[in-house]
Amino acid sequence: MKPQLAQQAKTVGDVAPGPFASFVRFVVCGGGIGVLSSGAVALLAGTMPWAVANAVITVASTVLCTELHALFTFGTGKRAGWRQHWQSAGSATAAYAVTSLAVLILHLVQASPGMLTEQVVYLSASGLAGIGRFLVLRLFVFAGGRDGGQDQDRDRAFVRKAAAARRRVVPVPTRLPNRVLTPAAFAVGS
């Protein structure tokens, strides 16, 4: 009898992660690369102008994140192609524009905001832009590599249900059933 640790893991089909698992992976990958990128910009800025260092690291981190999102976050089973890279870069540019606009509006409303206020505005806009970017990547950029569009239909239904549910109170059970909960179990009305 072989020890269980010596046996290789077996996969059962190519199943893409659900919306919740994908979102957690998106936050981990994007957040991890973001933290590493901020350190890399600081190091690289010692050898060149900060704006150039930021641009170089932004391009490199966007390419790396797109590959990670294709392989890990959204489970397409293949590397990202040129189309995914350009669409991902477009969504990153839109997110950059949203955060820049938020900080610009803050400075128009308040001439000298404190650092804490500026960070709250920036991080709030960044969080909202990140959610929007996740939805664009999940529903459009990386949707074609999964099971023939059925996953895409399920994701769009999930987004519609979540949007409808945000205005109503949902009772939360105090006792969970003795089974594994899937992201679909958290969808309101399913």
PDB file of C-alpha atoms in Angstrom:
ATOM      1  CA  MET A   1       0.000   0.000   0.000  1.00  0.00           C
ATOM      2  CA  LYS A   2       1.405   3.359  -1.066  1.00  0.00           C
ATOM      3  CA  PRO A   3       1.287   6.286   1.307  1.00  0.00           C
ATOM      4  CA  GLN A   4      -1.367   8.797   0.321  1.00  0.00           C
ATOM      5  CA  LEU A   5       1.119  11.646   0.133  1.00  0.00           C
ATOM      6  CA  ALA A   6       3.063   9.830  -2.575  1.00  0.00           C
ATOM      7  CA  GLN A   7       0.052   9.581  -4.857  1.00  0.00           C
ATOM      8  CA  GLN A   8      -0.420  12.251  -7.477  1.00  0.00           C
ATOM      9  CA  ALA A   9      -3.474  14.473  -7.366  1.00  0.00           C
ATOM     10  CA  LYS A  10      -6.117  13.710  -9.955  1.00  0.00           C
ATOM     11  CA  THR A  11      -8.227  16.387 -11.557  1.00  0.00           C
ATOM     12  CA  VAL A  12     -11.797  15.807 -12.570  1.00  0.00           C
ATOM     13  CA  GLY A  13     -12.283  17.787 -15.788  1.00  0.00           C
ATOM     14  CA  ASP A  14     -11.422  21.392 -16.473  1.00  0.00           C
ATOM     15  CA  VAL A  15     -13.640  23.276 -14.075  1.00  0.00           C
ATOM     16  CA  ALA A  16     -13.206  27.020 -13.813  1.00  0.00           C
ATOM     17  CA  PRO A  17     -13.530  28.493 -10.325  1.00  0.00           C
ATOM     18  CA  GLY A  18     -16.840  30.122  -9.422  1.00  0.00           C
ATOM     19  CA  PRO A  19     -17.324  33.870  -8.979  1.00  0.00           C
ATOM     20  CA  PHE A  20     -16.423  33.957  -5.282  1.00  0.00           C
ATOM     21  CA  ALA A  21     -13.276  31.846  -5.648  1.00  0.00           C
ATOM     22  CA  SER A  22     -12.235  33.876  -8.692  1.00  0.00           C
ATOM     23  CA  PHE A  23     -12.707  37.122  -6.773  1.00  0.00           C
ATOM     24  CA  VAL A  24     -10.565  35.882  -3.876  1.00  0.00           C
ATOM     25  CA  ARG A  25      -7.875  34.788  -6.330  1.00  0.00           C
ATOM     26  CA  PHE A  26      -8.135  38.139  -8.135  1.00  0.00           C
ATOM     27  CA  VAL A  27      -7.579  40.030  -4.879  1.00  0.00           C
ATOM     28  CA  VAL A  28      -4.653  37.808  -3.852  1.00  0.00           C
ATOM     29  CA  CYS A  29      -2.911  37.960  -7.254  1.00  0.00           C
ATOM     30  CA  GLY A  30      -3.608  41.624  -7.924  1.00  0.00           C
ATOM     31  CA  GLY A  31      -2.904  42.693  -4.356  1.00  0.00           C
ATOM     32  CA  GLY A  32       0.290  40.655  -4.121  1.00  0.00           C
ATOM     33  CA  ILE A  33       1.627  41.949  -7.411  1.00  0.00           C
ATOM     34  CA  GLY A  34       0.553  45.479  -6.397  1.00  0.00           C
ATOM     35  CA  VAL A  35       2.568  45.325  -3.172  1.00  0.00           C
ATOM     36  CA  LEU A  36       5.611  43.931  -4.991  1.00  0.00           C
ATOM     37  CA  SER A  37       5.216  46.569  -7.710  1.00  0.00           C
ATOM     38  CA  SER A  38       5.189  49.433  -5.231  1.00  0.00           C
ATOM     39  CA  GLY A  39       8.504  48.220  -3.826  1.00  0.00           C
ATOM     40  CA  ALA A  40       9.931  47.732  -7.319  1.00  0.00           C
ATOM     41  CA  VAL A  41       8.948  51.270  -8.329  1.00  0.00           C
ATOM     42  CA  ALA A  42      10.682  52.663  -5.252  1.00  0.00           C
ATOM     43  CA  LEU A  43      13.869  50.694  -6.026  1.00  0.00           C
ATOM     44  CA  LEU A  44      13.840  51.513  -9.736  1.00  0.00           C
ATOM     45  CA  ALA A  45      13.153  55.206  -9.059  1.00  0.00           C
ATOM     46  CA  GLY A  46      16.652  55.429  -7.610  1.00  0.00           C
ATOM     47  CA  THR A  47      18.100  54.840 -11.088  1.00  0.00           C
ATOM     48  CA  MET A  48      15.629  56.783 -13.280  1.00  0.00           C
ATOM     49  CA  PRO A  49      12.829  59.354 -12.972  1.00  0.00           C
ATOM     50  CA  TRP A  50       9.889  58.163 -10.858  1.00  0.00           C
ATOM     51  CA  ALA A  51       7.347  58.529 -13.692  1.00  0.00           C
ATOM     52  CA  VAL A  52       9.460  56.324 -15.993  1.00  0.00           C
ATOM     53  CA  ALA A  53       9.972  53.738 -13.243  1.00  0.00           C
ATOM     54  CA  ASN A  54       6.236  53.720 -12.529  1.00  0.00           C
ATOM     55  CA  ALA A  55       5.410  53.244 -16.231  1.00  0.00           C
ATOM     56  CA  VAL A  56       7.905  50.366 -16.635  1.00  0.00           C
ATOM     57  CA  ILE A  57       6.676  48.557 -13.535  1.00  0.00           C
ATOM     58  CA  THR A  58       3.014  49.175 -14.442  1.00  0.00           C
ATOM     59  CA  VAL A  59       3.473  47.568 -17.868  1.00  0.00           C
ATOM     60  CA  ALA A  60       5.430  44.621 -16.439  1.00  0.00           C
ATOM     61  CA  SER A  61       2.979  44.028 -13.587  1.00  0.00           C
ATOM     62  CA  THR A  62      -0.040  44.253 -15.923  1.00  0.00           C
ATOM     63  CA  VAL A  63       1.473  41.612 -18.228  1.00  0.00           C
ATOM     64  CA  LEU A  64       2.302  39.369 -15.253  1.00  0.00           C
ATOM     65  CA  CYS A  65      -1.153  39.813 -13.695  1.00  0.00           C
ATOM     66  CA  THR A  66      -2.863  39.042 -17.001  1.00  0.00           C
ATOM     67  CA  GLU A  67      -0.968  35.745 -17.228  1.00  0.00           C
ATOM     68  CA  LEU A  68      -1.794  34.901 -13.603  1.00  0.00           C
ATOM     69  CA  HIS A  69      -5.459  35.779 -14.115  1.00  0.00           C
ATOM     70  CA  ALA A  70      -5.669  33.594 -17.221  1.00  0.00           C
ATOM     71  CA  LEU A  71      -4.009  30.577 -15.618  1.00  0.00           C
ATOM     72  CA  PHE A  72      -4.996  30.845 -11.971  1.00  0.00           C
ATOM     73  CA  THR A  73      -7.715  33.395 -11.225  1.00  0.00           C
ATOM     74  CA  PHE A  74     -10.180  32.525 -13.978  1.00  0.00           C
ATOM     75  CA  GLY A  75      -8.953  29.003 -14.772  1.00  0.00           C
ATOM     76  CA  THR A  76      -8.922  29.207 -18.574  1.00  0.00           C
ATOM     77  CA  GLY A  77      -6.297  26.453 -18.721  1.00  0.00           C
ATOM     78  CA  LYS A  78      -4.094  28.372 -21.149  1.00  0.00           C
ATOM     79  CA  ARG A  79      -1.878  31.422 -21.254  1.00  0.00           C
ATOM     80  CA  ALA A  80      -3.343  34.781 -22.162  1.00  0.00           C
ATOM     81  CA  GLY A  81      -3.278  35.772 -25.826  1.00  0.00           C
ATOM     82  CA  TRP A  82      -2.742  39.192 -27.333  1.00  0.00           C
ATOM     83  CA  ARG A  83      -6.473  39.977 -27.172  1.00  0.00           C
ATOM     84  CA  GLN A  84      -6.606  39.292 -23.433  1.00  0.00           C
ATOM     85  CA  HIS A  85      -3.452  41.331 -22.838  1.00  0.00           C
ATOM     86  CA  TRP A  86      -4.843  44.352 -24.710  1.00  0.00           C
ATOM     87  CA  GLN A  87      -8.256  44.091 -23.037  1.00  0.00           C
ATOM     88  CA  SER A  88      -6.656  43.688 -19.615  1.00  0.00           C
ATOM     89  CA  ALA A  89      -4.438  46.709 -20.287  1.00  0.00           C
ATOM     90  CA  GLY A  90      -7.556  48.656 -21.289  1.00  0.00           C
ATOM     91  CA  SER A  91      -9.337  47.730 -18.063  1.00  0.00           C
ATOM     92  CA  ALA A  92      -6.210  48.647 -16.052  1.00  0.00           C
ATOM     93  CA  THR A  93      -6.087  52.007 -17.841  1.00  0.00           C
ATOM     94  CA  ALA A  94      -9.759  52.612 -17.030  1.00  0.00           C
ATOM     95  CA  ALA A  95      -9.114  51.750 -13.365  1.00  0.00           C
ATOM     96  CA  TYR A  96      -6.144  54.151 -13.342  1.00  0.00           C
ATOM     97  CA  ALA A  97      -8.360  56.879 -14.816  1.00  0.00           C
ATOM     98  CA  VAL A  98     -11.044  56.293 -12.146  1.00  0.00           C
ATOM     99  CA  THR A  99      -8.565  56.579  -9.264  1.00  0.00           C
ATOM    100  CA  SER A 100      -6.866  59.632 -10.788  1.00  0.00           C
ATOM    101  CA  LEU A 101     -10.225  61.327 -11.353  1.00  0.00           C
ATOM    102  CA  ALA A 102     -11.282  60.637  -7.760  1.00  0.00           C
ATOM    103  CA  VAL A 103      -8.137  62.253  -6.367  1.00  0.00           C
ATOM    104  CA  LEU A 104      -8.479  65.173  -8.819  1.00  0.00           C
ATOM    105  CA  ILE A 105     -12.077  65.776  -7.698  1.00  0.00           C
ATOM    106  CA  LEU A 106     -10.949  65.629  -4.067  1.00  0.00           C
ATOM    107  CA  HIS A 107      -8.354  68.340  -4.757  1.00  0.00           C
ATOM    108  CA  LEU A 108     -10.978  70.460  -6.546  1.00  0.00           C
ATOM    109  CA  VAL A 109     -13.384  70.159  -3.601  1.00  0.00           C
ATOM    110  CA  GLN A 110     -10.762  70.548  -0.869  1.00  0.00           C
ATOM    111  CA  ALA A 111      -7.649  72.582  -1.684  1.00  0.00           C
ATOM    112  CA  SER A 112      -5.323  70.880   0.819  1.00  0.00           C
ATOM    113  CA  PRO A 113      -6.733  67.546   1.910  1.00  0.00           C
ATOM    114  CA  GLY A 114      -4.847  65.653   4.570  1.00  0.00           C
ATOM    115  CA  MET A 115      -2.888  62.540   3.715  1.00  0.00           C
ATOM    116  CA  LEU A 116      -5.467  60.354   5.464  1.00  0.00           C
ATOM    117  CA  THR A 117      -8.354  61.878   3.485  1.00  0.00           C
ATOM    118  CA  GLU A 118      -6.435  61.490   0.244  1.00  0.00           C
ATOM    119  CA  GLN A 119      -5.662  57.839   1.010  1.00  0.00           C
ATOM    120  CA  VAL A 120      -9.295  57.085   1.925  1.00  0.00           C
ATOM    121  CA  VAL A 121     -10.495  58.593  -1.358  1.00  0.00           C
ATOM    122  CA  TYR A 122      -7.786  56.852  -3.385  1.00  0.00           C
ATOM    123  CA  LEU A 123      -8.279  53.443  -1.766  1.00  0.00           C
ATOM    124  CA  SER A 124     -12.083  53.686  -2.047  1.00  0.00           C
ATOM    125  CA  ALA A 125     -11.849  54.548  -5.738  1.00  0.00           C
ATOM    126  CA  SER A 126      -9.237  51.836  -6.197  1.00  0.00           C
ATOM    127  CA  GLY A 127     -11.505  49.262  -4.548  1.00  0.00           C
ATOM    128  CA  LEU A 128     -14.480  50.226  -6.713  1.00  0.00           C
ATOM    129  CA  ALA A 129     -12.300  50.240  -9.835  1.00  0.00           C
ATOM    130  CA  GLY A 130     -10.925  46.837  -8.836  1.00  0.00           C
ATOM    131  CA  ILE A 131     -14.434  45.386  -8.535  1.00  0.00           C
ATOM    132  CA  GLY A 132     -15.290  46.823 -11.944  1.00  0.00           C
ATOM    133  CA  ARG A 133     -12.068  45.454 -13.412  1.00  0.00           C
ATOM    134  CA  PHE A 134     -12.767  42.015 -11.945  1.00  0.00           C
ATOM    135  CA  LEU A 135     -16.226  41.985 -13.536  1.00  0.00           C
ATOM    136  CA  VAL A 136     -14.858  43.049 -16.930  1.00  0.00           C
ATOM    137  CA  LEU A 137     -12.114  40.426 -16.818  1.00  0.00           C
ATOM    138  CA  ARG A 138     -14.409  37.648 -15.592  1.00  0.00           C
ATOM    139  CA  LEU A 139     -17.410  38.357 -17.818  1.00  0.00           C
ATOM    140  CA  PHE A 140     -15.701  39.479 -21.027  1.00  0.00           C
ATOM    141  CA  VAL A 141     -11.931  39.094 -21.248  1.00  0.00           C
ATOM    142  CA  PHE A 142     -11.519  35.549 -19.881  1.00  0.00           C
ATOM    143  CA  ALA A 143     -15.059  34.243 -20.353  1.00  0.00           C
ATOM    144  CA  GLY A 144     -14.455  32.619 -23.749  1.00  0.00           C
ATOM    145  CA  GLY A 145     -11.982  30.027 -22.446  1.00  0.00           C
ATOM    146  CA  ARG A 146     -14.469  28.324 -20.183  1.00  0.00           C
ATOM    147  CA  ASP A 147     -17.270  25.872 -20.851  1.00  0.00           C
ATOM    148  CA  GLY A 148     -18.878  27.299 -23.980  1.00  0.00           C
ATOM    149  CA  GLY A 149     -20.503  30.337 -22.406  1.00  0.00           C
ATOM    150  CA  GLN A 150     -22.512  28.496 -19.741  1.00  0.00           C
ATOM    151  CA  ASP A 151     -20.172  29.847 -17.073  1.00  0.00           C
ATOM    152  CA  GLN A 152     -20.545  33.329 -18.542  1.00  0.00           C
ATOM    153  CA  ASP A 153     -24.349  33.105 -18.367  1.00  0.00           C
ATOM    154  CA  ARG A 154     -24.109  31.886 -14.767  1.00  0.00           C
ATOM    155  CA  ASP A 155     -21.788  34.796 -13.880  1.00  0.00           C
ATOM    156  CA  ARG A 156     -24.082  37.383 -15.460  1.00  0.00           C
ATOM    157  CA  ALA A 157     -27.037  35.908 -13.569  1.00  0.00           C
ATOM    158  CA  PHE A 158     -24.961  36.057 -10.373  1.00  0.00           C
ATOM    159  CA  VAL A 159     -24.189  39.759 -10.967  1.00  0.00           C
ATOM    160  CA  ARG A 160     -27.858  40.541 -11.714  1.00  0.00           C
ATOM    161  CA  LYS A 161     -28.999  38.742  -8.549  1.00  0.00           C
ATOM    162  CA  ALA A 162     -26.341  40.485  -6.452  1.00  0.00           C
ATOM    163  CA  ALA A 163     -27.358  43.880  -7.821  1.00  0.00           C
ATOM    164  CA  ALA A 164     -31.034  43.172  -7.105  1.00  0.00           C
ATOM    165  CA  ALA A 165     -30.248  41.854  -3.627  1.00  0.00           C
ATOM    166  CA  ARG A 166     -28.286  44.871  -2.463  1.00  0.00           C
ATOM    167  CA  ARG A 167     -31.559  46.711  -1.819  1.00  0.00           C
ATOM    168  CA  ARG A 168     -33.234  44.037   0.258  1.00  0.00           C
ATOM    169  CA  VAL A 169     -32.394  42.385   3.544  1.00  0.00           C
ATOM    170  CA  VAL A 170     -31.382  38.758   3.292  1.00  0.00           C
ATOM    171  CA  PRO A 171     -31.793  36.537   6.360  1.00  0.00           C
ATOM    172  CA  VAL A 172     -28.562  34.816   7.357  1.00  0.00           C
ATOM    173  CA  PRO A 173     -28.927  31.294   8.768  1.00  0.00           C
ATOM    174  CA  THR A 174     -27.534  30.850  12.251  1.00  0.00           C
ATOM    175  CA  ARG A 175     -26.782  27.187  11.627  1.00  0.00           C
ATOM    176  CA  LEU A 176     -25.084  25.950   8.479  1.00  0.00           C
ATOM    177  CA  PRO A 177     -26.021  22.609   6.905  1.00  0.00           C
ATOM    178  CA  ASN A 178     -23.535  19.728   7.044  1.00  0.00           C
ATOM    179  CA  ARG A 179     -22.350  20.137   3.455  1.00  0.00           C
ATOM    180  CA  VAL A 180     -19.821  22.193   1.593  1.00  0.00           C
ATOM    181  CA  LEU A 181     -21.188  25.563   0.565  1.00  0.00           C
ATOM    182  CA  THR A 182     -20.402  26.694  -2.959  1.00  0.00           C
ATOM    183  CA  PRO A 183     -20.494  30.279  -4.262  1.00  0.00           C
ATOM    184  CA  ALA A 184     -23.872  29.449  -5.828  1.00  0.00           C
ATOM    185  CA  ALA A 185     -25.213  28.755  -2.323  1.00  0.00           C
ATOM    186  CA  PHE A 186     -24.584  32.407  -1.438  1.00  0.00           C
ATOM    187  CA  ALA A 187     -26.479  33.763  -4.447  1.00  0.00           C
ATOM    188  CA  VAL A 188     -29.704  35.404  -3.382  1.00  0.00           C
ATOM    189  CA  GLY A 189     -32.839  33.785  -4.734  1.00  0.00           C
ATOM    190  CA  SER A 190     -31.205  30.582  -5.951  1.00  0.00           C
TER     191      SER A 190
END
